[in-house]
Coordinates of C-alpha atoms in Angstrom, one line a residue:
X1 CA 0.1 0.1 -0.3
X2 CA 1.5 3.4 -0.7
X3 CA 2.3 6.0 -3.9
X4 CA 4.9 7.7 -5.9
X5 CA 8.0 6.6 -6.5
X6 CA 8.8 4.5 -3.3
X7 CA 6.4 1.9 -4.1
X8 CA 7.2 1.5 -7.7
X9 CA 11.1 1.3 -6.9
X10 CA 9.9 -1.9 -4.5
X11 CA 7.6 -3.3 -6.8
X12 CA 9.7 -3.8 -9.4
X13 CA 11.8 -6.1 -7.2
X14 CA 9.1 -7.9 -5.7
X15 CA 7.4 -9.0 -9.0
X16 CA 10.3 -11.2 -9.9
X17 CA 9.6 -13.6 -6.4
X18 CA 7.2 -15.8 -6.5
X19 CA 4.6 -13.8 -4.8
X20 CA 1.0 -13.2 -5.8
X21 CA 1.1 -9.1 -5.7
X22 CA -1.7 -6.5 -5.3
X23 CA -0.5 -3.1 -4.7
X24 CA -3.2 -0.5 -3.1
X25 CA -2.6 2.9 -4.6
X26 CA -3.4 6.5 -3.3
X27 CA -6.1 8.9 -5.0
X28 CA -5.0 11.9 -3.1
X29 CA -2.8 13.1 -5.8
X30 CA -3.7 16.6 -7.3
X31 CA -0.7 17.8 -8.6
X32 CA 0.9 18.2 -12.6
X33 CA -0.5 15.9 -14.8
X34 CA -2.8 14.1 -12.8
X35 CA -4.2 17.1 -10.8
X36 CA -5.6 18.9 -14.3
X37 CA -6.7 15.5 -15.3
X38 CA -8.3 15.1 -11.9
X39 CA -9.8 18.9 -12.1
X40 CA -11.1 18.5 -16.1
X41 CA -12.5 15.4 -16.3
X42 CA -13.8 14.6 -12.9
X43 CA -11.4 11.5 -13.0
X44 CA -9.3 9.8 -10.1
X45 CA -5.5 11.1 -10.4
X46 CA -3.7 8.9 -12.6
X47 CA 0.0 9.2 -12.2
X48 CA 0.8 6.9 -8.7
X49 CA -1.2 4.0 -11.0
X50 CA 0.6 4.6 -14.1
X51 CA 4.0 4.3 -12.2
X52 CA 2.9 1.3 -10.4
X53 CA 1.5 -0.4 -13.2
X54 CA 5.1 0.1 -15.4
X55 CA 6.8 -1.2 -12.6
X56 CA 5.0 -4.3 -12.6
X57 CA 4.2 -4.6 -16.1
X58 CA 6.0 -7.5 -18.4
X59 CA 6.8 -5.3 -21.5
X60 CA 9.3 -4.5 -23.6
X61 CA 11.4 -1.7 -21.6
X62 CA 10.3 1.0 -25.0
X63 CA 6.6 0.5 -24.3
X64 CA 7.3 1.4 -20.4
X65 CA 9.4 4.5 -21.9
X66 CA 6.1 5.3 -23.4
X67 CA 4.0 4.9 -20.6
X68 CA 6.5 7.3 -18.7
X69 CA 7.2 9.6 -21.9
X70 CA 5.8 13.7 -20.6
X71 CA 5.4 15.6 -23.7
X72 CA 7.7 19.0 -23.1
X73 CA 5.7 21.4 -25.6
X74 CA 2.3 21.7 -27.4
X75 CA -0.2 23.7 -25.9
X76 CA -2.5 21.5 -23.8
X77 CA -0.2 18.6 -23.7
X78 CA 2.6 20.1 -22.2
X79 CA 3.8 18.4 -18.9
X80 CA 1.1 15.5 -19.5
X81 CA 2.5 11.9 -18.9
X82 CA 1.2 9.8 -22.7
X83 CA 0.4 7.2 -19.1
X84 CA -2.1 9.8 -17.7
X85 CA -3.8 9.7 -21.2
X86 CA -4.1 6.7 -21.8
X87 CA -5.7 5.5 -18.5
X88 CA -7.7 8.9 -19.4
X89 CA -8.9 7.6 -22.8
X90 CA -9.9 4.0 -21.0
X91 CA -11.6 5.8 -18.3
X92 CA -13.7 8.1 -20.9
X93 CA -14.4 4.6 -23.3
X94 CA -15.5 2.1 -20.5
X95 CA -17.1 4.8 -18.0
X96 CA -15.3 4.1 -15.0
X97 CA -11.8 4.5 -13.6
X98 CA -11.4 1.2 -12.0
X99 CA -12.5 -0.9 -15.2
X100 CA -9.1 1.3 -17.0
X101 CA -6.6 0.5 -14.7
X102 CA -8.3 -3.2 -15.6
X103 CA -7.9 -3.3 -19.2
X104 CA -4.5 -1.6 -18.9
X105 CA -3.4 -3.8 -16.4
X106 CA -4.2 -6.5 -18.6
X107 CA -2.8 -4.9 -22.3
X108 CA 0.3 -4.4 -20.2
X109 CA 0.7 -8.0 -18.7
X110 CA 1.0 -6.6 -15.2
X111 CA 2.7 -9.3 -12.7
X112 CA -0.4 -9.5 -10.7
X113 CA -3.0 -6.2 -9.7
X114 CA -3.0 -3.0 -9.2
X115 CA -5.9 -1.3 -7.2
X116 CA -7.1 2.4 -6.0
X117 CA -7.5 2.8 -2.9
X118 CA -10.8 4.0 -3.8
X119 CA -12.8 4.5 -7.0
X120 CA -12.8 8.0 -6.9
X121 CA -10.7 10.9 -5.9
X122 CA -9.9 12.2 -2.4
X123 CA -8.8 15.7 -1.2
X124 CA -5.8 15.2 1.3
X125 CA -6.1 17.8 4.2
X126 CA -3.3 19.1 6.3
X127 CA -3.4 20.5 10.3
X128 CA -0.2 21.9 10.8
X129 CA 1.2 22.3 14.4
X130 CA 0.2 26.3 14.3
X131 CA -3.4 25.3 13.7
X132 CA -3.2 26.2 9.9
X133 CA -5.3 23.8 7.2
X134 CA -3.7 23.2 4.1
X135 CA -5.8 21.7 0.9
X136 CA -4.7 19.8 -1.4
X137 CA -2.0 17.0 -1.5
X138 CA 0.8 18.7 -3.7
X139 CA 0.2 22.0 -1.5
X140 CA 1.1 20.4 1.8
X141 CA 4.9 19.8 1.5
X142 CA 5.1 23.5 -0.1
X143 CA 3.7 25.1 3.2
X144 CA 6.8 24.4 5.3
X145 CA 5.5 24.0 8.5
X146 CA 5.4 21.0 10.6
X147 CA 2.3 18.6 10.2
X148 CA 0.5 17.5 13.2
X149 CA -2.3 15.1 11.4
X150 CA -3.6 14.9 7.4
X151 CA -6.8 13.6 7.0
X152 CA -9.2 13.5 3.9
X153 CA -12.6 14.5 2.1
X154 CA -15.1 12.9 2.3
X155 CA -14.0 11.7 5.6
X156 CA -16.1 7.9 5.0
X157 CA -14.6 7.5 1.2
X158 CA -15.2 3.8 0.7
X159 CA -12.6 1.8 -0.6
X160 CA -12.9 -1.1 -3.6
X161 CA -14.1 -4.2 -2.2
X162 CA -11.5 -6.3 -4.4
X163 CA -8.7 -3.9 -1.7
X164 CA -10.9 -5.2 1.6
X165 CA -10.6 -8.5 -0.1
X166 CA -6.9 -8.9 -1.0
X167 CA -6.0 -7.4 2.4
X168 CA -8.4 -10.2 4.1
X169 CA -6.4 -12.7 2.1
X170 CA -2.8 -11.4 2.2
X171 CA 0.3 -13.3 3.8
X172 CA 1.7 -9.7 3.9
X173 CA 0.4 -6.1 4.2
X174 CA 3.5 -3.6 3.4
X175 CA 3.8 0.3 3.8
X176 CA 6.1 2.2 2.5
X177 CA 8.2 3.4 1.3
X178 CA 7.2 7.3 -0.1
X179 CA 5.9 10.2 1.4
X180 CA 4.5 9.9 4.7
X181 CA 1.9 12.0 4.5
X182 CA 0.9 12.5 1.4
X183 CA 1.0 8.8 -0.3
X184 CA 1.3 6.3 2.7
X185 CA -1.0 7.5 5.5
X186 CA -3.8 8.8 3.0
X187 CA -4.6 4.8 2.6
X188 CA -4.5 4.4 5.8
X189 CA -7.4 7.4 6.1
X190 CA -9.7 5.3 4.0
X191 CA -11.7 4.1 7.2
X192 CA -12.5 0.2 6.0
X193 CA -8.9 0.2 4.7
X194 CA -7.6 0.7 8.4
X195 CA -10.0 -1.5 9.5
X196 CA -9.0 -4.6 7.2
X197 CA -5.5 -3.5 7.7
X198 CA -5.8 -3.7 11.8
X199 CA -7.7 -6.7 11.7
X200 CA -5.5 -8.9 9.6
X201 CA -3.5 -11.2 10.5
X202 CA -1.0 -11.0 8.1
X203 CA 2.8 -9.9 8.8
X204 CA 3.0 -6.0 8.6
X205 CA 6.3 -4.3 7.4
X206 CA 7.0 -0.7 7.4
X207 CA 10.0 -0.1 5.0
X208 CA 11.4 3.4 6.2
X209 CA 12.5 5.8 3.6
X210 CA 16.1 6.6 3.5
X211 CA 15.9 10.8 3.2
X212 CA 13.9 12.7 5.1
X213 CA 11.4 15.1 3.0
X214 CA 11.2 18.7 3.2
X215 CA 7.9 20.2 4.0
X216 CA 6.8 17.1 5.3
X217 CA 9.3 14.7 7.2
X218 CA 12.0 17.4 8.4
X219 CA 14.4 15.9 10.8
X220 CA 12.4 12.7 11.6
X221 CA 13.7 9.7 13.0
X222 CA 12.5 5.9 11.7
X223 CA 10.5 6.0 15.2
X224 CA 8.9 9.7 14.2
X225 CA 7.5 7.8 10.9
X226 CA 5.8 5.3 13.1
X227 CA 5.1 7.8 15.5
X228 CA 2.8 9.2 12.8
X229 CA 1.3 6.2 12.1
X230 CA 0.6 5.4 15.5
X231 CA -1.2 9.2 15.8
X232 CA -3.1 8.4 13.2
X233 CA -4.4 5.0 13.6
X234 CA -4.7 4.8 17.3
X235 CA -1.8 1.6 17.6
X236 CA 1.6 -0.3 16.6
X237 CA 0.6 -1.3 13.2
X238 CA 3.3 -3.2 12.5
X239 CA 5.8 -6.5 13.4
X240 CA 8.7 -5.3 11.4
X241 CA 10.7 -2.3 10.3
X242 CA 12.6 -2.4 7.0
X243 CA 15.6 0.1 7.4
X244 CA 18.8 1.4 5.8
X245 CA 21.8 1.8 7.9
X246 CA 24.7 1.7 5.2
X247 CA 26.7 4.9 4.7
X248 CA 25.4 7.6 2.0
X249 CA 28.4 9.4 0.5
X250 CA 28.9 12.9 1.9
X251 CA 28.7 14.2 -1.8
X252 CA 25.5 12.5 -2.1
X253 CA 24.1 13.9 1.3
X254 CA 25.7 17.8 0.4
X255 CA 23.2 17.2 -3.0
X256 CA 20.4 16.3 -0.9
X257 CA 21.1 18.6 1.9
X258 CA 20.9 21.8 -0.6
X259 CA 17.2 20.9 -1.0
X260 CA 16.6 20.6 3.0
X261 CA 17.1 16.5 2.9
X262 CA 19.1 14.6 5.4
X263 CA 19.6 10.6 6.0
X264 CA 16.4 9.4 8.2
X265 CA 18.2 8.1 11.3
X266 CA 18.1 4.9 13.1
X267 CA 17.1 5.4 16.5
X268 CA 17.0 1.8 17.7
X269 CA 16.4 2.4 21.5
X270 CA 13.2 4.3 20.8
X271 CA 11.9 1.2 18.6
X272 CA 13.1 -1.2 20.9
X273 CA 10.2 -3.6 22.3
X274 CA 7.7 -2.7 20.0
X275 CA 9.1 -3.3 16.4
X276 CA 11.5 -5.9 15.0
X277 CA 14.2 -3.6 13.3
X278 CA 15.9 -5.0 9.9
X279 CA 18.7 -2.9 8.9
X280 CA 21.0 -3.6 6.0
X281 CA 22.9 -1.2 3.8
X282 CA 19.9 -0.7 1.4
X283 CA 20.6 2.2 -1.3
X284 CA 21.8 2.8 -4.4
X285 CA 22.6 6.4 -6.1
X286 CA 22.6 6.9 -9.7
X287 CA 21.1 10.4 -10.6
X288 CA 19.3 9.6 -7.2
X289 CA 18.6 7.3 -4.2
X290 CA 16.6 4.9 -4.3
X291 CA 16.2 2.1 -2.3
X292 CA 18.3 -1.4 -3.5
X293 CA 15.5 -2.8 -5.2
X294 CA 16.9 -6.4 -5.0
X295 CA 18.1 -6.5 -1.1
X296 CA 15.1 -5.0 -0.3
X297 CA 13.1 -7.4 -2.0
X298 CA 15.1 -10.4 -0.5
X299 CA 14.3 -8.9 3.1
X300 CA 10.6 -8.8 2.6
X301 CA 10.4 -12.5 0.6
X302 CA 12.3 -14.2 3.6
X303 CA 10.1 -12.4 6.0
X304 CA 6.8 -13.1 4.2
X305 CA 8.1 -17.1 3.7
X306 CA 9.2 -17.5 7.4
X307 CA 5.8 -15.8 8.4
X308 CA 3.5 -18.1 6.6
X309 CA 5.9 -21.6 7.3
X310 CA 4.9 -21.1 11.1

């Protein structure tokens, strides 16, 4: 469960394991191409769904590039992702966003299922520490303050029945990595989804971000991420926490520090007795810092295999 880049990176490794994967993806995005299509066509935002579909697809690399292609010119086209436009077209043809996602999954031979957390777009609000209310997923990190809590409008949005069924049947439930307040928590703010996760006997795993996110998790430690989930749900949800404890090169840290991001510190003493910690060198750096999807998927698979063989 999640959204954004983090979920897609993790799924690229997990899809190579002998697992039956269902990805439940947030529908709170309101920025960029997704925000425009959401506003003009009254459809759920397609961007996070598109990223996850592409990550789980069994297609030629060129097809994946086509899905991610973003127009840089053209009146009305500039800024739009071709994959977003395809999902918008399929929604119009089928009359239903969920059906559009299902059909594109079939066309792209997706290994598993991709489901929006709800069949309708939701608006994400944040209450800041000073009492200010910020409306809109894309505007929350830009506010520059400390987030006290996030909440949805409508608050009683209904999840997809298929999502509830997938959670009920799951051997493992994973949240993260990704933007804590704008990609991860919005899924748990769908009331029946949160209730289903709490009721599940599956192993529950939190994959913590490698870096803090400016405007969302400034100076957060690993335990701060988990405390935010606790504050919204009211209990310690997870059995295991997977974290990076590998060194990040100084020049990479300097590059990220210029944008206000720092490595998430592993504060083990604050986690002891509450969560089991899996720590490893889990980072790769090319253009951006990302989780090492092969290592991460290995740890996840080992945990799931041990849990189900008990």
